[in-house]
XYZ file of C-alpha atoms in Angstrom:
180
model
C -44.890 124.798 45.348
C -44.736 127.835 47.625
C -43.778 131.213 46.196
C -42.116 133.749 48.481
C -42.064 137.482 47.645
C -38.843 138.451 49.444
C -40.523 140.789 51.906
C -42.046 139.010 54.897
C -43.285 135.516 53.977
C -42.124 132.679 56.223
C -43.434 129.221 57.096
C -42.409 128.194 60.624
C -42.454 124.673 61.935
C -40.876 122.138 64.229
C -37.688 122.298 66.241
C -34.965 121.141 63.811
C -32.606 120.059 66.600
C -35.438 118.105 68.255
C -36.297 116.250 65.023
C -32.897 114.549 64.828
C -31.931 111.382 66.683
C -28.232 112.163 66.028
C -27.547 115.913 65.689
C -24.327 115.217 63.787
C -25.978 113.190 61.017
C -28.695 114.619 58.803
C -29.580 115.392 55.188
C -31.705 118.333 54.018
C -32.861 118.793 50.440
C -34.629 121.839 49.006
C -35.761 122.396 45.422
C -35.684 126.131 44.555
C -36.823 127.931 41.419
C -37.023 131.493 40.112
C -35.109 133.121 42.999
C -33.143 136.373 43.226
C -29.757 137.102 44.802
C -30.882 140.087 46.838
C -28.554 142.446 48.677
C -25.624 141.141 50.679
C -24.142 142.452 53.878
C -21.834 141.334 56.684
C -23.237 138.497 58.741
C -22.223 136.200 61.568
C -21.176 133.533 59.058
C -17.915 135.419 58.531
C -18.860 136.379 54.996
C -21.743 138.208 53.364
C -25.093 136.533 52.811
C -28.356 137.680 51.349
C -31.492 135.542 51.109
C -32.230 132.471 53.214
C -34.300 129.663 51.743
C -34.384 127.983 55.167
C -33.025 128.450 58.644
C -33.332 127.301 62.235
C -32.646 130.318 64.407
C -32.969 130.856 68.113
C -33.638 134.491 68.977
C -31.359 136.416 66.601
C -28.595 133.789 66.240
C -27.721 132.001 63.003
C -27.656 128.372 64.120
C -28.567 126.784 60.783
C -29.148 128.370 57.383
C -29.270 127.668 53.666
C -28.514 131.013 52.009
C -27.596 132.596 48.686
C -25.202 135.491 48.740
C -24.311 137.519 45.683
C -23.429 136.013 42.322
C -19.832 135.326 43.381
C -20.858 133.453 46.522
C -23.749 131.297 45.407
C -25.656 128.793 47.545
C -24.135 128.033 50.941
C -25.128 125.686 53.761
C -23.947 126.393 57.263
C -24.551 126.011 60.970
C -22.979 126.670 64.327
C -21.707 123.359 65.742
C -22.426 122.615 69.380
C -19.937 124.492 71.547
C -18.009 126.016 68.622
C -17.338 129.764 68.467
C -17.325 129.823 64.660
C -19.738 128.367 62.116
C -19.170 125.495 59.713
C -19.860 127.021 56.276
C -19.906 124.907 53.097
C -20.346 126.872 49.851
C -21.230 125.244 46.564
C -18.500 125.126 43.914
C -20.474 127.235 41.452
C -22.775 130.195 41.991
C -24.790 129.452 38.854
C -27.257 131.927 37.409
C -29.814 133.915 39.363
C -33.114 132.087 39.322
C -31.667 128.772 38.125
C -33.527 125.666 39.244
C -31.636 124.086 42.144
C -31.743 120.704 43.820
C -29.896 121.931 46.927
C -28.591 119.317 49.353
C -26.902 119.889 52.713
C -25.352 116.768 54.245
C -23.806 116.564 57.704
C -21.954 113.488 58.945
C -19.355 115.184 61.128
C -18.361 117.050 57.984
C -20.672 119.372 56.034
C -21.059 119.532 52.262
C -23.379 121.462 49.964
C -24.464 119.725 46.778
C -26.117 121.673 43.960
C -27.739 119.730 41.117
C -25.635 116.663 41.907
C -22.291 118.491 42.204
C -20.593 118.544 45.614
C -18.818 121.644 46.874
C -16.064 121.884 49.465
C -16.221 119.601 52.504
C -15.741 121.360 55.836
C -15.303 119.906 59.310
C -18.567 120.453 61.167
C -19.542 118.467 64.266
C -22.986 118.376 65.860
C -25.786 120.855 65.208
C -26.135 123.332 68.077
C -29.115 122.861 70.412
C -30.144 126.452 69.648
C -31.172 125.443 66.098
C -34.803 125.480 67.067
C -37.849 126.669 65.108
C -37.430 125.650 61.487
C -38.218 128.567 59.157
C -38.824 128.038 55.440
C -38.528 131.253 53.436
C -36.301 133.003 55.961
C -33.304 132.352 58.151
C -32.372 134.830 60.843
C -32.092 138.556 61.404
C -28.830 138.436 59.415
C -30.572 137.195 56.260
C -33.288 138.562 53.984
C -36.502 136.704 53.211
C -36.534 134.288 50.270
C -37.624 135.691 46.905
C -38.626 132.816 44.659
C -40.301 129.439 44.697
C -39.616 126.472 46.949
C -40.929 123.355 45.273
C -39.969 120.718 47.812
C -38.329 120.358 51.240
C -37.065 116.999 52.525
C -35.409 116.466 55.901
C -33.828 113.118 56.697
C -32.902 112.034 60.196
C -29.557 110.617 59.141
C -27.139 110.598 56.240
C -28.303 109.071 52.998
C -25.960 106.573 51.365
C -24.330 107.832 48.168
C -26.543 105.689 45.911
C -29.694 106.838 47.760
C -28.678 110.472 47.444
C -27.865 110.111 43.731
C -31.224 108.408 43.086
C -33.095 111.118 44.962
C -31.228 113.915 43.160
C -32.004 112.264 39.806
C -35.673 111.858 40.745
C -36.040 115.499 41.853
C -34.140 116.759 38.797
C -36.514 114.827 36.541
C -39.625 115.811 38.482
C -38.830 119.551 38.350
C -36.982 119.568 34.986
C -33.755 120.798 36.587
C-alpha cells in the first residue's frame, strides 16, 4: 500500500495509451483508503474536481483521470475521447463518506462507467482513449487536479473489458482482501 500526503507525491509509469491493444476497451481498478476530498475548482472536465488518484496527462491536458471532487460530486472517471472536443465523464451514483474504502472501477467499451464498491454509476458514451493519454501518474492527474491525499492499496489495469462475472468476482475478492 502506498500512502500519498496530498502535496507532491506521484508515481509515474508507462504510457497508458501505448499499453492498450484496443484504446476503446479497457478496465482500470484502484483500491483507495483514508483519502480526503480536498478543495475543488473549475477544471477542463466541465465541472469541479479536486484530488486525482490516477491520471494520464500529456503536458497540461486532462486526457484520463480518476478524481474525487467535493462531497456532492464523489468519485468520477473521465477521459477525452480521440478527436472529441469534450470529455466523457462518468460519476459514481453516490459520493459516500470522505475516507471510505473504495474499490473503484472504470470500464470503457465504447461507453464509460464508474463502479464504486460493486455499484455502477451512470453510463456515458465515450469512444476511444485519446493518444495524448501518455505517462500514467498514480497519486496525481494533471495541472487541473490536486495530488492524492490517502492510501492506494492496489492498481489493476486490464487491456480489455472484463466480462460481468469476472468483474464481480474481482470486486468481491478485493472487497474481502481490503475489508471494504
